[in-house]
Short mmCIF file of C-alpha atoms in Angstrom, two decimals:
data_model
loop_
_atom_site.label_atom_id
_atom_site.label_comp_id
_atom_site.label_asym_id
_atom_site.label_seq_id
_atom_site.Cartn_x
_atom_site.Cartn_y
_atom_site.Cartn_z
CA MET A 8 -6.12 68.37 -39.18
CA GLU A 9 -8.24 70.03 -36.84
CA ALA A 10 -6.55 67.48 -34.40
CA VAL A 11 -3.62 68.62 -34.44
CA LEU A 12 -4.58 71.90 -34.54
CA GLU A 13 -6.00 71.34 -31.63
CA LEU A 14 -3.04 69.45 -29.54
CA PHE A 15 -1.48 72.40 -30.15
CA LYS A 16 -3.29 75.12 -28.53
CA ASN A 17 -3.54 72.96 -25.85
CA PHE A 18 -0.44 71.73 -25.20
CA GLN A 19 0.71 74.52 -23.09
CA PHE A 20 -2.08 73.26 -20.71
CA LEU A 21 -0.67 69.64 -20.89
CA LEU A 22 2.38 70.66 -20.58
CA ILE A 23 0.99 72.15 -17.57
CA GLY A 24 0.19 68.93 -15.98
CA ALA A 25 3.20 67.13 -16.88
CA TRP A 26 5.09 69.45 -14.36
CA GLU A 27 1.91 68.37 -11.50
CA THR A 28 2.69 64.54 -12.39
CA LEU A 29 6.33 65.67 -11.96
CA LYS A 30 6.00 66.88 -8.88
CA LEU A 31 3.75 64.37 -7.74
CA THR A 32 6.29 61.67 -8.57
CA ALA A 33 9.50 63.60 -7.55
CA PHE A 34 8.00 63.97 -3.42
CA SER A 35 6.05 60.58 -4.06
CA VAL A 36 9.79 59.20 -4.46
CA GLY A 37 11.28 61.19 -2.14
CA ILE A 38 8.54 59.78 1.07
CA GLY A 39 8.98 56.83 -1.17
CA LEU A 40 12.89 56.77 -0.36
CA ILE A 41 13.16 57.71 3.35
CA LEU A 42 10.33 54.82 3.80
CA GLY A 43 11.64 51.98 1.48
CA THR A 44 15.47 52.50 3.30
CA PHE A 45 14.31 51.81 6.99
CA ILE A 46 11.97 49.40 5.31
CA GLY A 47 14.90 48.01 3.45
CA MET A 48 16.39 47.09 6.51
CA GLY A 49 13.60 46.48 8.31
CA ARG A 50 13.49 43.45 6.87
CA LEU A 51 16.59 41.94 7.41
CA SER A 52 16.55 43.15 10.95
CA LYS A 53 16.80 39.21 12.86
CA ILE A 54 13.98 41.32 15.41
CA LYS A 55 10.91 39.53 14.63
CA LEU A 56 8.53 42.71 15.62
CA ILE A 57 10.46 44.78 13.15
CA ASN A 58 11.24 42.14 10.22
CA TYR A 59 7.38 40.57 10.30
CA PRO A 60 5.58 44.27 9.73
CA CYS A 61 8.42 45.61 7.87
CA THR A 62 7.52 41.70 5.43
CA ALA A 63 3.92 42.53 6.10
CA TYR A 64 3.43 45.62 4.66
CA VAL A 65 6.34 45.09 1.56
CA GLU A 66 3.62 41.88 0.21
CA PHE A 67 0.91 43.49 0.88
CA LEU A 68 1.18 46.88 -0.62
CA ARG A 69 2.93 45.06 -3.38
CA GLY A 70 0.05 42.35 -3.63
CA THR A 71 -3.34 45.11 -4.23
CA PRO A 72 -3.63 47.39 -6.97
CA LEU A 73 -2.46 50.99 -6.67
CA LEU A 74 -6.02 52.52 -7.94
CA VAL A 75 -7.61 50.56 -4.94
CA GLN A 76 -4.76 52.00 -2.38
CA ILE A 77 -5.53 55.33 -3.83
CA SER A 78 -9.44 54.59 -4.11
CA ILE A 79 -8.25 53.44 -0.05
CA ILE A 80 -6.82 57.20 1.08
CA TYR A 81 -8.88 59.19 -0.43
CA PHE A 82 -12.56 57.58 -0.77
CA GLY A 83 -12.47 55.35 2.25
CA LEU A 84 -10.51 57.33 4.75
CA PRO A 85 -12.75 59.90 5.25
CA GLN A 86 -15.35 57.75 7.17
CA LEU A 87 -13.07 57.02 9.67
CA GLY A 88 -12.25 60.63 10.19
CA ILE A 89 -9.37 60.98 7.50
CA GLN A 90 -9.45 63.53 5.01
CA LEU A 91 -7.44 63.93 2.79
CA ALA A 92 -7.60 66.59 -0.65
CA PRO A 93 -6.31 65.05 -3.79
CA TYR A 94 -2.60 66.02 -3.55
CA PRO A 95 -1.58 65.26 -0.18
CA ALA A 96 -4.42 61.06 -0.81
CA ALA A 97 -2.08 61.23 -3.34
CA ILE A 98 1.18 61.47 -2.78
CA THR A 99 0.05 59.40 0.88
CA ALA A 100 -0.76 56.47 -1.66
CA LEU A 101 1.95 56.63 -4.34
CA GLY A 102 4.42 57.16 -1.43
CA LEU A 103 3.51 54.28 0.82
CA ASN A 104 3.23 52.66 -2.32
CA SER A 105 6.44 52.87 -3.84
CA GLY A 106 7.72 52.67 -0.32
CA ALA A 107 7.70 49.32 -1.31
CA TYR A 108 9.09 48.20 -4.29
CA ILE A 109 12.45 51.19 -2.92
CA ALA A 110 12.31 49.03 0.31
CA GLU A 111 12.79 45.44 -1.67
CA ILE A 112 15.35 47.44 -3.98
CA VAL A 113 17.19 48.52 -0.61
CA ARG A 114 17.49 45.12 0.52
CA ALA A 115 18.80 43.34 -2.65
CA GLY A 116 21.01 46.09 -2.53
CA ILE A 117 22.12 46.00 0.92
CA GLN A 118 22.75 41.93 0.84
CA SER A 119 24.68 42.86 -2.15
CA ILE A 120 27.24 44.27 -0.40
CA PRO A 121 29.50 41.26 1.01
CA LYS A 122 29.13 40.49 4.75
CA GLY A 123 33.14 41.62 5.99
CA GLN A 124 32.33 45.20 5.19
CA TYR A 125 29.81 45.33 8.47
CA GLU A 126 32.23 43.43 10.40
CA ALA A 127 35.14 45.58 9.65
CA ALA A 128 32.77 48.18 10.27
CA ARG A 129 31.31 46.96 13.64
CA SER A 130 34.93 45.42 14.53
CA LEU A 131 35.88 49.04 14.12
CA GLY A 132 33.53 50.19 17.15
CA LEU A 133 31.31 51.69 14.70
CA THR A 134 27.86 50.94 15.63
CA HIS A 135 25.33 49.24 13.97
CA TRP A 136 23.21 52.24 12.82
CA GLN A 137 26.99 53.73 11.84
CA SER A 138 28.16 50.86 9.57
CA MET A 139 24.48 51.39 7.91
CA ARG A 140 25.24 54.97 7.35
CA TYR A 141 28.32 55.62 6.59
CA VAL A 142 29.78 51.91 5.45
CA ILE A 143 26.52 50.04 3.83
CA LEU A 144 24.24 52.24 2.36
CA PRO A 145 26.28 54.34 -0.08
CA GLN A 146 27.76 50.82 -1.39
CA ALA A 147 24.01 50.13 -1.45
CA PHE A 148 22.58 52.27 -3.03
CA ARG A 149 25.48 53.06 -5.77
CA ASN A 150 24.63 49.36 -6.92
CA ILE A 151 20.76 49.76 -6.91
CA LEU A 152 20.96 53.69 -8.70
CA PRO A 153 19.69 51.81 -12.31
CA ALA A 154 16.43 50.40 -10.02
CA LEU A 155 16.25 53.30 -8.18
CA GLY A 156 15.85 54.76 -12.03
CA ASN A 157 13.19 52.31 -13.17
CA GLU A 158 11.45 52.49 -10.24
CA PHE A 159 11.13 55.94 -10.41
CA ILE A 160 10.12 55.92 -14.16
CA THR A 161 6.92 52.86 -13.16
CA LEU A 162 6.08 56.15 -10.35
CA THR A 163 6.41 58.52 -13.45
CA LYS A 164 3.71 56.62 -14.89
CA ASP A 165 1.86 55.27 -11.97
CA SER A 166 1.05 59.06 -11.09
CA SER A 167 -1.67 58.82 -13.53
CA LEU A 168 -3.95 57.08 -11.57
CA ALA A 169 -4.06 60.35 -9.35
CA SER A 170 -5.95 61.05 -12.13
CA VAL A 171 -9.33 59.38 -10.67
CA ILE A 172 -9.41 61.60 -7.45
CA GLY A 173 -9.05 64.76 -9.28
CA VAL A 174 -5.24 65.71 -9.24
CA SER A 175 -4.48 67.82 -12.24
CA GLU A 176 -1.65 65.92 -13.36
CA LEU A 177 -1.31 65.73 -16.95
CA MET A 178 -3.14 62.73 -17.56
CA ARG A 179 -6.60 64.61 -15.06
CA ALA A 180 -5.48 68.31 -17.82
CA GLY A 181 -5.60 65.52 -21.34
CA GLN A 182 -8.83 64.00 -20.17
CA PHE A 183 -10.28 68.17 -20.01
CA VAL A 184 -8.62 68.84 -22.82
CA ILE A 185 -10.70 65.77 -24.54
CA SER A 186 -14.15 66.92 -22.43
CA ARG A 187 -14.08 70.51 -24.58
CA THR A 188 -12.20 69.10 -27.95
CA PHE A 189 -13.84 65.49 -27.96
CA GLN A 190 -10.62 65.08 -29.81
CA THR A 191 -9.62 61.63 -27.78
CA PHE A 192 -6.79 60.08 -30.19
CA SER A 193 -4.91 63.74 -30.63
CA ILE A 194 -4.91 64.25 -27.09
CA TYR A 195 -3.64 60.95 -25.90
CA PHE A 196 -1.53 60.70 -27.82
CA GLY A 197 -0.37 64.02 -27.12
CA ILE A 198 -0.30 62.65 -23.23
CA ALA A 199 1.56 59.87 -24.55
CA PHE A 200 4.31 61.44 -25.89
CA ILE A 201 4.93 64.01 -22.94
CA TYR A 202 4.88 60.60 -20.68
CA PHE A 203 7.12 59.45 -23.07
CA VAL A 204 9.75 61.97 -22.89
CA MET A 205 9.88 62.53 -19.39
CA THR A 206 10.49 58.84 -18.32
CA PHE A 207 12.99 58.45 -21.52
CA VAL A 208 14.81 62.11 -20.21
CA ILE A 209 14.30 60.67 -16.24
CA SER A 210 16.52 57.40 -17.06
CA ARG A 211 19.16 59.40 -19.40
CA LEU A 212 19.15 61.55 -16.31
CA VAL A 213 20.32 58.10 -14.52
CA ARG A 214 22.43 56.55 -16.53
CA TYR A 215 24.62 59.57 -16.10
CA VAL A 216 25.03 59.87 -12.53
CA GLU A 217 25.35 56.02 -12.71
CA ARG A 218 28.44 56.71 -15.51
CA ARG A 219 29.89 59.44 -13.08
CA MET A 220 29.75 57.09 -10.45
CA ALA A 221 31.05 54.48 -11.56
CA THR A 222 34.15 56.81 -12.61
CA ALA A 223 34.12 58.59 -9.29
CA MET B 4 44.80 39.65 37.04
CA ASN B 5 48.28 38.29 36.66
CA ASP B 6 49.63 34.75 36.10
CA LYS B 7 52.22 32.46 37.92
CA ASP B 8 54.49 34.50 37.09
CA GLY B 9 53.46 37.40 37.50
CA ASN B 10 52.91 38.47 33.78
CA GLU B 11 49.79 40.30 33.19
CA ILE B 12 47.18 38.29 32.58
CA ILE B 13 45.68 40.92 28.92
CA ILE B 14 42.70 37.66 28.00
CA LYS B 15 41.32 35.14 29.98
CA ILE B 16 39.20 32.09 27.58
CA GLU B 17 37.08 29.89 29.87
CA ASP B 18 35.87 26.72 28.45
CA LEU B 19 34.61 28.23 25.24
CA VAL B 20 32.20 26.81 23.53
CA LYS B 21 30.28 28.61 20.32
CA LYS B 22 28.06 25.88 17.82
CA PHE B 23 26.68 26.74 14.41
CA GLY B 24 23.57 25.28 14.78
CA LYS B 25 24.14 21.53 15.68
CA LEU B 26 27.73 21.50 14.49
CA GLU B 27 30.26 22.58 18.05
CA VAL B 28 32.82 24.41 15.97
CA LEU B 29 34.51 24.55 19.82
CA LYS B 30 34.28 22.74 22.46
CA GLY B 31 35.40 23.82 25.69
CA VAL B 32 38.94 26.40 24.95
CA ASN B 33 40.93 27.36 27.65
CA MET B 34 43.80 30.23 27.27
CA GLN B 35 45.32 33.13 28.41
CA VAL B 36 47.03 35.77 27.20
CA ARG B 37 48.87 37.72 28.11
CA ARG B 38 49.89 41.61 27.63
CA GLN B 39 52.67 41.33 25.19
CA GLU B 40 52.60 38.91 23.95
CA THR B 41 52.39 37.12 20.04
CA ILE B 42 50.51 33.85 20.22
CA VAL B 43 49.65 32.29 16.80
CA ILE B 44 47.41 30.13 15.94
CA ILE B 45 47.44 26.86 13.96
CA GLY B 46 45.25 23.58 13.05
CA PRO B 47 43.63 22.23 10.14
CA SER B 48 41.10 24.53 8.05
CA GLY B 49 37.53 24.16 9.81
CA GLY B 50 39.36 23.72 13.46
CA GLY B 51 37.58 26.91 15.15
CA LYS B 52 40.63 28.84 14.88
CA SER B 53 39.16 31.90 12.68
CA THR B 54 36.02 31.04 15.50
CA LEU B 55 37.81 31.50 17.88
CA LEU B 56 38.97 35.43 17.51
CA ARG B 57 35.98 36.60 16.35
CA CYS B 58 34.20 35.58 19.23
CA ILE B 59 36.81 37.68 21.58
CA ASN B 60 35.87 41.09 19.69
CA LYS B 61 31.77 39.64 19.38
CA LEU B 62 30.93 38.96 15.64
CA GLU B 63 30.32 35.81 17.05
CA HIS B 64 28.43 34.67 20.19
CA TYR B 65 29.53 32.21 21.75
CA GLN B 66 26.92 29.02 23.88
CA GLY B 67 29.40 29.05 27.07
CA GLY B 68 32.15 29.25 28.96
CA LYS B 69 33.08 33.19 29.23
CA ILE B 70 36.30 35.88 28.27
CA TYR B 71 38.07 38.11 30.91
CA LEU B 72 39.76 41.53 29.09
CA ASP B 73 41.51 42.82 31.67
CA GLY B 74 40.00 40.20 34.56
CA LYS B 75 36.06 41.19 33.26
CA ASP B 76 33.50 39.46 31.29
CA ILE B 77 33.46 40.87 28.20
CA ASP B 78 29.95 40.78 27.80
CA GLU B 79 30.37 43.55 31.05
CA TYR B 80 31.73 45.44 28.56
CA ASP B 81 30.01 47.64 25.56
CA VAL B 82 30.42 45.54 22.75
CA ASN B 83 31.34 49.01 20.85
CA GLN B 84 33.45 50.09 23.45
CA LEU B 85 34.92 46.60 24.26
CA ARG B 86 35.87 46.59 19.81
CA THR B 87 37.10 49.46 20.16
CA ARG B 88 40.04 48.02 22.32
CA ILE B 89 40.85 44.67 20.38
CA GLY B 90 41.92 45.29 16.54
CA MET B 91 40.72 43.11 13.51
CA VAL B 92 42.72 42.35 11.11
CA PHE B 93 40.47 40.10 7.88
CA GLN B 94 42.04 37.56 5.55
CA GLN B 95 39.21 39.67 2.66
CA PHE B 96 41.08 43.64 3.99
CA ASN B 97 37.46 44.70 4.34
CA LEU B 98 38.30 48.19 3.31
CA PHE B 99 35.77 50.84 2.49
CA PRO B 100 35.26 50.67 -1.54
CA HIS B 101 34.24 53.86 -0.95
CA MET B 102 36.38 55.58 0.82
CA ASN B 103 39.91 56.31 0.00
CA VAL B 104 42.85 55.80 2.30
CA LEU B 105 42.43 57.63 4.49
CA GLN B 106 38.82 58.51 4.81
CA ASN B 107 39.15 54.65 6.16
CA LEU B 108 41.48 55.06 8.85
CA THR B 109 39.32 58.06 10.14
CA LEU B 110 35.88 56.94 10.08
CA ALA B 111 35.87 55.21 13.00
CA PRO B 112 37.60 57.30 15.25
CA ILE B 113 36.18 60.43 14.53
CA LYS B 114 32.73 59.18 14.87
CA VAL B 115 33.43 56.25 17.80
CA LYS B 116 35.96 57.71 19.41
CA LYS B 117 35.01 61.75 18.79
CA ILE B 118 38.37 63.00 17.53
CA GLN B 119 38.97 66.16 16.51
CA GLU B 120 39.41 65.78 12.32
CA LYS B 121 42.84 66.89 12.48
CA GLU B 122 44.04 65.18 14.94
CA ALA B 123 42.09 61.25 12.78
CA VAL B 124 43.82 63.07 9.83
CA GLU B 125 47.44 63.78 11.90
CA LYS B 126 47.74 60.18 13.87
CA ALA B 127 46.80 58.61 9.91
CA LYS B 128 49.45 60.67 8.06
CA TYR B 129 51.89 58.60 11.09
CA LEU B 130 50.80 55.65 10.99
CA LEU B 131 50.53 55.15 7.07
CA ASN B 132 54.58 56.37 7.44
CA LYS B 133 54.65 53.16 9.58
CA VAL B 134 53.43 51.20 7.17
CA GLY B 135 55.25 52.73 4.24
CA LEU B 136 52.25 53.66 2.56
CA ILE B 137 51.67 58.03 3.40
CA ASP B 138 52.26 58.27 -0.60
CA LYS B 139 48.75 56.03 -1.05
CA ILE B 140 46.84 58.47 1.58
CA ASP B 141 44.46 59.87 -1.15
CA ALA B 142 44.28 56.41 -3.16
CA TYR B 143 41.20 53.84 -3.64
CA PRO B 144 41.90 50.36 -2.25
CA GLU B 145 40.19 49.56 -5.57
CA GLN B 146 43.87 51.38 -6.47
CA LEU B 147 46.56 49.43 -4.30
CA SER B 148 47.57 45.81 -4.83
CA GLY B 149 46.82 42.70 -2.15
CA GLY B 150 50.00 43.33 0.19
CA GLN B 151 49.05 47.32 0.36
CA LYS B 152 45.47 46.68 1.26
CA GLN B 153 46.02 44.75 4.33
CA ARG B 154 48.32 46.80 5.42
CA VAL B 155 46.32 50.08 5.20
CA ALA B 156 43.75 47.77 6.67
CA ILE B 157 46.03 47.09 9.78
CA ALA B 158 46.76 51.02 9.73
CA ARG B 159 42.77 51.42 10.08
CA ALA B 160 42.75 48.70 13.60
CA LEU B 161 45.39 51.10 14.80
CA MET B 162 44.02 53.93 14.46
CA MET B 163 41.88 53.32 17.73
CA ASP B 164 45.29 52.62 19.18
CA PRO B 165 44.32 48.64 20.69
CA GLU B 166 45.48 46.90 23.90
CA ILE B 167 45.19 43.82 21.62
CA MET B 168 45.03 43.30 17.37
CA LEU B 169 43.22 39.19 15.97
CA PHE B 170 44.86 39.05 12.37
CA ASP B 171 41.78 36.04 10.50
CA GLU B 172 45.17 34.83 8.24
CA PRO B 173 46.21 38.29 7.24
CA THR B 174 48.35 36.85 4.25
CA SER B 175 46.15 33.76 3.20
CA ALA B 176 44.38 36.40 0.47
CA LEU B 177 48.19 37.64 -1.35
CA ASP B 178 49.63 36.54 -4.07
CA PRO B 179 53.77 34.79 -2.36
CA GLU B 180 55.60 37.64 -2.94
CA LEU B 181 52.97 40.34 -1.09
CA VAL B 182 53.56 37.94 2.25
CA GLY B 183 56.59 39.90 2.89
CA GLU B 184 55.28 42.80 2.88
CA VAL B 185 52.55 42.50 5.42
CA LEU B 186 54.52 39.69 7.66
CA ASP B 187 57.53 42.68 7.85
CA VAL B 188 54.28 45.31 9.63
CA MET B 189 53.33 42.44 11.70
CA LYS B 190 56.51 41.73 12.49
CA ASP B 191 57.42 45.74 14.03
CA LEU B 192 54.20 45.40 15.13
CA ALA B 193 54.88 42.13 17.65
CA ASN B 194 58.18 43.93 18.70
CA SER B 195 56.85 47.29 19.74
CA GLY B 196 55.40 45.18 22.43
CA MET B 197 51.29 44.74 20.93
CA THR B 198 49.67 42.39 22.14
CA MET B 199 48.04 39.95 19.37
CA LEU B 200 46.58 37.10 18.23
CA VAL B 201 47.27 35.73 14.46
CA VAL B 202 45.81 33.03 13.56
CA THR B 203 47.82 31.71 10.33
CA HIS B 204 49.42 29.19 8.23
CA GLU B 205 53.76 30.82 7.68
CA MET B 206 55.19 28.91 9.84
CA GLY B 207 58.48 30.84 9.53
CA PHE B 208 56.66 34.20 10.79
CA ALA B 209 55.52 31.79 14.50
CA LYS B 210 59.20 30.34 14.66
CA GLU B 211 60.52 33.64 14.47
CA VAL B 212 57.87 36.18 16.16
CA ALA B 213 55.75 34.04 17.65
CA ASP B 214 56.42 33.52 21.90
CA ARG B 215 53.67 31.34 22.27
CA ILE B 216 52.74 28.61 19.47
CA VAL B 217 48.85 27.31 19.80
CA PHE B 218 47.26 24.39 17.54
CA ILE B 219 43.58 24.16 17.77
CA SER B 220 42.62 20.88 15.69
CA ASN B 221 38.11 19.51 16.54
CA GLY B 222 37.58 22.54 18.24
CA VAL B 223 40.15 21.88 21.54
CA ILE B 224 43.39 22.83 21.78
CA GLU B 225 45.58 20.36 20.90
CA GLU B 226 48.48 21.35 21.89
CA GLU B 227 50.33 25.07 22.54
CA GLY B 228 53.69 25.92 23.19
CA LYS B 229 57.25 27.86 22.11
CA PRO B 230 57.58 27.73 19.09
CA GLU B 231 60.91 25.71 18.73
CA GLU B 232 58.75 23.06 21.25
CA ILE B 233 55.86 22.79 18.96
CA LEU B 234 57.72 23.13 15.70
CA LYS B 235 60.66 20.82 16.03
CA ASN B 236 59.03 18.40 18.64
CA PRO B 237 55.70 18.35 18.69
CA GLN B 238 53.83 15.79 21.46
CA LYS B 239 50.81 15.08 19.83
CA PRO B 240 50.15 12.53 16.38
CA ARG B 241 47.14 15.09 15.67
CA THR B 242 49.98 18.21 15.90
CA ARG B 243 53.06 15.93 14.49
CA GLU B 244 50.81 15.11 11.45
CA PHE B 245 49.61 18.60 10.57
CA LEU B 246 53.02 19.59 11.03
CA ARG B 247 54.63 17.21 8.25
CA ARG B 248 51.64 17.99 5.26
CA ILE B 249 52.08 22.12 5.47
CA LEU B 250 56.29 22.41 6.36
#
């Protein structure tokens, strides 16, 4: 009973953490989207000087744990003279990480568009960039919306790792409550519940947008 | 640049060689296109017809030979500039499915030629009228029949005021009853004085509209001449055999 009571008493505090989680995730996805779009296009470039670094980027960031990446940026970079506060460090790490995953999604999205679309655009005199911007990417993004939604959900959950460098997001807020109340089960369960509500709402939102775009 | 009869040569192709890896698709093609001429290119599939068209607007890189537009090597033109002068119509239409008909038509003129949107819309309406699809101006490609799609694609290419139009099997993906409406638009275009290069299997169209028929097989021009000469009295065995099979 006391456990439930403590959860309710501290629920508002957890919600503040949840709000921070959402902001952290949104910023990171924003960075990831921009980064991923360019790297995804770069992965398809015939120019080796563009293609190879983009491929290396994707492979490296997907092949190493996010926790290690966060640690490198927050604990490692200061040794090279680059000191980031916890929040910017977390956004950087999560953004760079999701950039790699989104790059693969974008690459697949571009490849899903028939070659004739690009050729038609180019045959009208549009440049490579104009063809991408007005013809290929709008169609590609429509196709990859579900995959991007998944990435958003994954990142919402992964952002909990930012707690290890002291970002006061949901996980960290929960740990703080536990350190005062010692109610490990109910608080962790409360945290899980809030994460679930967030990811559930996001997945419904994505599905809604998807349906609207399908009929548009 | 003029030929011996004083006709203006708009395109000249010299010893064109195109390879896909080790496979030689064009093995030294020589050809001249006069302004306002309609040339129909025929030949067995895999013979290099489409590839030849695609080399002219540089959708394909070629390994040997030269192509001249107005006497100047096409490599010396800015590639996007070159393409605005050469319109292309594809077998699969390739309309942009996320844009309506009007947007399909106005995108390139606005972005490439930088003309005002209002002017582009006027022009689009004029051309849609010409191809008989003004009532489809707000429709999306998926709402159109194949024949309508292809007519929109022709109008889209004409928006750039090209001097030459390339047609790569424009009716091959159409249901038989929809072929006529597309050919009619092409006929009007040819009669209006457009220079046209048409890869097609429509022999009726070739007979009626073409100034010249070019027969390409195995990467070379096997035979060329006036439609009546080629269709009625082909000289080469390959041409004879091909025509016997499709007529």
